[in-house]
Short mmCIF file of C-alpha atoms in Angstrom, two decimals:
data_model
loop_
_atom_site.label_atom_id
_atom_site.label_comp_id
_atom_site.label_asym_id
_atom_site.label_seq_id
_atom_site.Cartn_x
_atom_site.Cartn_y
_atom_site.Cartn_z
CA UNK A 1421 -67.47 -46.88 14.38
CA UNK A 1422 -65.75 -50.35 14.55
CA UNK A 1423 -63.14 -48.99 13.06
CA UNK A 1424 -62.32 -46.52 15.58
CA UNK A 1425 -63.27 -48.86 18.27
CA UNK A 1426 -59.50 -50.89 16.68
CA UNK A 1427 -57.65 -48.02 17.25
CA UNK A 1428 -56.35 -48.57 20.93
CA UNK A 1429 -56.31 -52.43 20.18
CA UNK A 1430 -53.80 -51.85 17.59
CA UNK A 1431 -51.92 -49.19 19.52
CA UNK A 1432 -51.79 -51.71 22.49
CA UNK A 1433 -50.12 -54.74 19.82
CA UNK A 1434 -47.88 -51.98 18.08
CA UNK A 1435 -46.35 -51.34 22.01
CA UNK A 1436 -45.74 -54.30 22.76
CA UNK A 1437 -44.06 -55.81 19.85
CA UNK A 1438 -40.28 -56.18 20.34
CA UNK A 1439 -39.77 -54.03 17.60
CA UNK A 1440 -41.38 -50.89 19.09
CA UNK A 1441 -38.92 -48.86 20.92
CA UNK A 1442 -40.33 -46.20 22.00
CA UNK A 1443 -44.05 -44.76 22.21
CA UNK A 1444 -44.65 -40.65 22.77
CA UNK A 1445 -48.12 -39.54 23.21
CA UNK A 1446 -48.88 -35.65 22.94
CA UNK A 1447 -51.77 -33.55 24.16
CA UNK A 1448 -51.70 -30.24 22.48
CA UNK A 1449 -54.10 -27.47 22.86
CA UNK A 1450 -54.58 -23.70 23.01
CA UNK A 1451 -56.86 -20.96 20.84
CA UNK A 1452 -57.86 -21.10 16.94
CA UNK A 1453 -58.71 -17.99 15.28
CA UNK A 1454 -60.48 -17.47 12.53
CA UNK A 1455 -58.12 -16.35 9.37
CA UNK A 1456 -60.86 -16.60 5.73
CA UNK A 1457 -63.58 -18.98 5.71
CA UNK A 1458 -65.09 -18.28 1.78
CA UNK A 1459 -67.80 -20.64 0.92
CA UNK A 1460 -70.12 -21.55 -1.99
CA UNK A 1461 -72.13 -24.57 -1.93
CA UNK A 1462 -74.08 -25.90 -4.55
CA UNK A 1463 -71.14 -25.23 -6.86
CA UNK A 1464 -72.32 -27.00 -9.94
CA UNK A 1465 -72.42 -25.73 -13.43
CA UNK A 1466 -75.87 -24.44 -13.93
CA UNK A 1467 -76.97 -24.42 -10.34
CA UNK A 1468 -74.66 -22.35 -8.03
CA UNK A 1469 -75.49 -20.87 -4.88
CA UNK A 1470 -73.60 -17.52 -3.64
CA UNK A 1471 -70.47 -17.45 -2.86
CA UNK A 1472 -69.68 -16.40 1.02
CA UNK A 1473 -67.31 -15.77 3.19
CA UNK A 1474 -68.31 -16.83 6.94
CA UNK A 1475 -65.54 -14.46 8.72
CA UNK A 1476 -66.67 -11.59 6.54
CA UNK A 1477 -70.21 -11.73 5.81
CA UNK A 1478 -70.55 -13.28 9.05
CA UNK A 1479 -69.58 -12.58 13.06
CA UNK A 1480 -67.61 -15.41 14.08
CA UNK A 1481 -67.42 -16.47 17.55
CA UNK A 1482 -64.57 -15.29 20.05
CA UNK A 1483 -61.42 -17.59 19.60
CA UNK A 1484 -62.20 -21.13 19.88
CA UNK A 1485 -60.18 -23.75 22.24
CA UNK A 1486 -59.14 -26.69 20.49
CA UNK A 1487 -57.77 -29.94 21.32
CA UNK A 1488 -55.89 -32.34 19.18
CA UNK A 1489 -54.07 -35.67 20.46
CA UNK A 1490 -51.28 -37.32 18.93
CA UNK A 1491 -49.73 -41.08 19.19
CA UNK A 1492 -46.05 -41.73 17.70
CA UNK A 1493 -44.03 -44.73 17.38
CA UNK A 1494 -40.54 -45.13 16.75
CA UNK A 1495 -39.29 -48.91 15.57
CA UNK A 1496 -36.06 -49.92 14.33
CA UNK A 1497 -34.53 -46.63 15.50
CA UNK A 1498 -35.06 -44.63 12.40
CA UNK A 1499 -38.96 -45.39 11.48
CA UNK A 1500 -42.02 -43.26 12.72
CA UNK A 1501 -45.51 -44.19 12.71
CA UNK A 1502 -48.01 -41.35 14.00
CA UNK A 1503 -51.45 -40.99 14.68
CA UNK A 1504 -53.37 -38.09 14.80
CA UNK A 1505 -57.05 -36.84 15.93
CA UNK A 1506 -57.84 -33.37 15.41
CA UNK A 1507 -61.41 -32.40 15.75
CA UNK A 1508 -62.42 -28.42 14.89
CA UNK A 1509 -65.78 -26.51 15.04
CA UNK A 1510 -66.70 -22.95 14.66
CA UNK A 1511 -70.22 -20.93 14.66
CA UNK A 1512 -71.02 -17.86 13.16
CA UNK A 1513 -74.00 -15.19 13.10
CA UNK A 1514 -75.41 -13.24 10.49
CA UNK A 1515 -78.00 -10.29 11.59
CA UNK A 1516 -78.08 -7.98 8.56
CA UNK A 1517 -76.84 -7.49 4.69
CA UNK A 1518 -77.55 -8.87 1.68
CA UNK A 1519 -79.36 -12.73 1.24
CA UNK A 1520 -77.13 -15.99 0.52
CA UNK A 1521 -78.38 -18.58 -1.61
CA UNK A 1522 -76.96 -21.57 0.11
CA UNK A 1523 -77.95 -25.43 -0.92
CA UNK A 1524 -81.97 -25.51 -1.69
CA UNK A 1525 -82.50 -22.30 0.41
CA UNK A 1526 -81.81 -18.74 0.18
CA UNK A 1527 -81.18 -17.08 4.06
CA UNK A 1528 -81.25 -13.46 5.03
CA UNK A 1529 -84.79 -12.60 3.80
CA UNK A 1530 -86.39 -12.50 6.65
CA UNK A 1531 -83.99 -10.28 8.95
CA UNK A 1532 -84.12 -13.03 11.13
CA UNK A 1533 -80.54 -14.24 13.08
CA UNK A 1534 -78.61 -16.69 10.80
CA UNK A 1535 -76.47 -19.17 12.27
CA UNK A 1536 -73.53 -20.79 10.28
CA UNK A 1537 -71.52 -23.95 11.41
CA UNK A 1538 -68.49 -24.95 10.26
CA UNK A 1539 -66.84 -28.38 11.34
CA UNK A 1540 -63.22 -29.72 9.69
CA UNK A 1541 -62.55 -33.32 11.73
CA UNK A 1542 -59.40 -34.45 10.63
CA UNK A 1543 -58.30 -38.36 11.92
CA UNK A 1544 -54.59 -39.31 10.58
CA UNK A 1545 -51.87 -42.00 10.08
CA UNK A 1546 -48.54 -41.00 9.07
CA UNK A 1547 -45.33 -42.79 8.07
CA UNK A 1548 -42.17 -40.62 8.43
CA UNK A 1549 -38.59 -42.30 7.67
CA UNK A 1550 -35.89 -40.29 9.85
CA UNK A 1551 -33.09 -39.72 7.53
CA UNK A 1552 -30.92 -37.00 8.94
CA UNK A 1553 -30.13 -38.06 12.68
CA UNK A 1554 -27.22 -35.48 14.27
CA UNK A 1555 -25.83 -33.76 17.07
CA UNK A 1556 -27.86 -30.82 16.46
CA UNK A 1557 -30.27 -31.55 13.40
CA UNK A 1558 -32.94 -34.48 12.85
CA UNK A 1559 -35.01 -34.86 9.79
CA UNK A 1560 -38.17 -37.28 8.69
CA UNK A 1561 -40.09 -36.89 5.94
CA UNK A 1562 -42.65 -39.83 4.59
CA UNK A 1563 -46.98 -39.40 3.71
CA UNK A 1564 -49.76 -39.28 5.75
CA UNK A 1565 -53.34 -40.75 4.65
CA UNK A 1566 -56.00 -38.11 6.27
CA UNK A 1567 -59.54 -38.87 6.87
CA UNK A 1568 -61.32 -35.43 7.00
CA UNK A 1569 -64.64 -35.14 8.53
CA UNK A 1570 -66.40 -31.82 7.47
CA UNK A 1571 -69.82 -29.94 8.07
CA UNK A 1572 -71.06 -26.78 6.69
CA UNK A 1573 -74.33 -25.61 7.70
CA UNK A 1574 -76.60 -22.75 7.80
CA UNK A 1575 -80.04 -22.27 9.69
CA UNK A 1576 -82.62 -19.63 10.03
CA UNK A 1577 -85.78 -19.44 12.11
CA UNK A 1578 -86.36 -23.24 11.27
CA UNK A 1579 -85.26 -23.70 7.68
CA UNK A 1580 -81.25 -25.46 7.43
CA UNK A 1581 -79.17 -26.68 4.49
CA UNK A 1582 -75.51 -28.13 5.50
CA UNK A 1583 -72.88 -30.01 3.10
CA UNK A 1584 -70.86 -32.82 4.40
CA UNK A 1585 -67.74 -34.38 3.21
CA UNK A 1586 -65.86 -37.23 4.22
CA UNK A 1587 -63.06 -38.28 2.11
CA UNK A 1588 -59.59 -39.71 2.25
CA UNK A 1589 -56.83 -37.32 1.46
CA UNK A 1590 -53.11 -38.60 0.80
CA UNK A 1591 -50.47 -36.01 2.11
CA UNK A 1592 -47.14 -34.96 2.20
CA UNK A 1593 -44.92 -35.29 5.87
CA UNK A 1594 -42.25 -33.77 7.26
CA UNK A 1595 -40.26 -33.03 10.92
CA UNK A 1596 -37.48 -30.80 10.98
CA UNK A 1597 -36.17 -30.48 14.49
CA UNK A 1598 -32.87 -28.37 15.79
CA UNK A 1599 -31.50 -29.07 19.16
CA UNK A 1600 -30.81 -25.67 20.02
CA UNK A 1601 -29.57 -26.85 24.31
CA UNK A 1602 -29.33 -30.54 25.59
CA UNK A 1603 -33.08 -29.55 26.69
CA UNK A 1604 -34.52 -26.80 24.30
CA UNK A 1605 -35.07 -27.61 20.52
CA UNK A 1606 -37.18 -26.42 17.60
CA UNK A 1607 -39.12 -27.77 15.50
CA UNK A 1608 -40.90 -27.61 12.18
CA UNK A 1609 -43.72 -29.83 11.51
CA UNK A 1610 -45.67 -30.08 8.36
CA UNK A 1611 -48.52 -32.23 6.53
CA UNK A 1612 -49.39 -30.94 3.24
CA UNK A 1613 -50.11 -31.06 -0.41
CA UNK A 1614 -51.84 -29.45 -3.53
CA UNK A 1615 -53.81 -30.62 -6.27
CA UNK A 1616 -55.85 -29.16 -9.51
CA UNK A 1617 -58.47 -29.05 -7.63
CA UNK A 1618 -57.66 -28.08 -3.99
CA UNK A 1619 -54.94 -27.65 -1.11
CA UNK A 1620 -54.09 -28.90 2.38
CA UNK A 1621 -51.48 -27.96 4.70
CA UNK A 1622 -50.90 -28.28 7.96
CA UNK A 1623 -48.06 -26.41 9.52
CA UNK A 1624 -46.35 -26.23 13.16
CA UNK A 1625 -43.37 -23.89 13.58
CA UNK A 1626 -42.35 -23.84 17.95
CA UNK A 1627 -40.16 -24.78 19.90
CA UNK A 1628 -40.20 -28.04 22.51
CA UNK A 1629 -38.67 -27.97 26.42
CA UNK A 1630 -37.35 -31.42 28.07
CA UNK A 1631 -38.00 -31.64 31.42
CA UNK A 1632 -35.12 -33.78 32.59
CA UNK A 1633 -34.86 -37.40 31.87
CA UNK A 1634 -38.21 -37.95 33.57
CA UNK A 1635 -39.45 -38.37 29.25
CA UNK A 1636 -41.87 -35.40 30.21
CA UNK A 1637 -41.79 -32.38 28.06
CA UNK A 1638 -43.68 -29.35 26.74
CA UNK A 1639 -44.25 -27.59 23.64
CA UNK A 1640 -45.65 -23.58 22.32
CA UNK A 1641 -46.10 -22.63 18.75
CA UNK A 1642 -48.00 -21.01 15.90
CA UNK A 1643 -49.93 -23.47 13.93
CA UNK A 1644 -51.64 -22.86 10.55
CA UNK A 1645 -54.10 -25.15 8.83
CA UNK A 1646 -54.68 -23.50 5.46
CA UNK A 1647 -56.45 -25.39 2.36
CA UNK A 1648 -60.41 -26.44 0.31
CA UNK A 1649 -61.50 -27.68 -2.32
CA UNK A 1650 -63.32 -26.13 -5.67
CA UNK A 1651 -65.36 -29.43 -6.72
CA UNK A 1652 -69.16 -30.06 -8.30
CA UNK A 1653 -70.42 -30.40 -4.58
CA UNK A 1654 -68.88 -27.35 -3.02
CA UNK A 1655 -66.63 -24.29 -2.84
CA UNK A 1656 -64.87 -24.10 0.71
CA UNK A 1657 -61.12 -22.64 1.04
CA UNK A 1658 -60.34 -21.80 4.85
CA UNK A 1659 -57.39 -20.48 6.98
CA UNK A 1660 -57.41 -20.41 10.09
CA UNK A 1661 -54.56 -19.94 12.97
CA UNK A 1662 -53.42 -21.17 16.41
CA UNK A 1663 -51.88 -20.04 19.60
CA UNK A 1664 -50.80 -24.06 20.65
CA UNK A 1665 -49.24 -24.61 23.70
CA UNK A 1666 -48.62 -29.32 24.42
CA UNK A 1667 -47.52 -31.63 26.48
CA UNK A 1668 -45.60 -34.73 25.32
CA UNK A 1669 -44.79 -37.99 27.27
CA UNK A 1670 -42.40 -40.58 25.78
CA UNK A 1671 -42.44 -44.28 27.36
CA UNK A 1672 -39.14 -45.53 27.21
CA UNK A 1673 -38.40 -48.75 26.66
#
């Protein structure tokens, strides 16, 4: 908590350090769907539950509206430092079919309404250096350190088991931009990486409008966030889209 509580301290100092030329801050939102949500949790040797899927086995809820905020700063022209809070939540019903043996519980039994509730909170700093910086293309690339915040739970008629996670994930960046009119460009935006024993990626393909020189502009895409884990805890690989629509202002200095 006193962590988070430094957050707009240090985003205050970064400003206002000679070195920081410009600050954008972003505001993007719009509607997630649900794309494969397959879950198995325990998922030790000896002592597995069943393995799930939430968007199959499940009725997940309408399209969810989802929020995420972004903080960038440029500094000696051609570095990038951006922050990045992206909070995600999703519940489910079950009202028939077979029984899922999930953590010290087995649900379904009864024929009573199960509820499932997934959470992925994902909190980020990324370093991006730009190094292709033309008339009509821009490129940065770098890492980002991601602190994911997740929750799977299931309840039934009084009786709930959930699974938490939070971890520290190092990732892949990149920003590929082309300026398609003095105002219109498109982008490609990426975090991501894959492991023995899991995935993450985060991907942005849209395009961004520039409303003038007032440093107001707006942005509409497709997102995908598409990645798990298969470790002793837990089974979880998800995919899920968006419909994002944003609004970015830059502070010039």
């Amino acid at each position: 908590m006193r962590i988070l509580l430094l957050v707009p301290v240090l985003i205050l100092f970064l400003f206002t350090q000679p070195l920081f030329a410009q600050l954008s801050l972003t505001i993007e939102s719009g509607l997630a769907f649900n794309g494969s949500n397959d879950v198995r949790y325990f998922n030790e040797e000896g002592n597995k539950g069943d393995l799930f899927s939430l968007t199959d086995d499940f009725t997940p809820q309408q399209p969810q509206v989802y929020t995420r905020i972004e903080a960038q700063f440029r500094f000696l022209d051609k570095n990038i430092i951006e922050l990045t809070a992206a909070p995600l939540a999703f519940d489910y019903e079950k009202n028939s079919g077979s029984s899922i043996q999930f953590g010290e519980n087995e649900y379904g039994l009864s024929g009573n309404t199960v509820t499932g509730r997934y959470e992925f909170n994902t909190y980020r700093a990324s370093y991006r250096y730009q190094f292709i910086d033309r008339e009509k293309w821009s490129l940065s690339a770098g890492a980002t350190v991601l602190v994911r915040d997740a929750r799977i739970a299931l309840s039934e008629n009084g009786l709930e088991d959930e699974t938490t996670d939070l971890g520290v994930v190092p990732l892949l960046s990149f920003d590929g931009r082309y300026k398609y009119s003095e105002n219109l460009e498109f982008l490609l935006k990426a975090d991501a990486l894959v492991g023995p024993q899991g995935r993450a990626e985060d991907v942005l393909l849209g395009f961004q409008y520039k409303f003038k020189d007032n440093g107001l502009s707006a942005r509409a895409g497709y997102r995908i966030i598409d990645g798990g884990a298969n470790v002793t805890q837990v089974y979880n690989f998800s995919l899920i889209h968006f419909a994002s629509v944003g609004l970015q202002y830059s502070f010039m200095r």
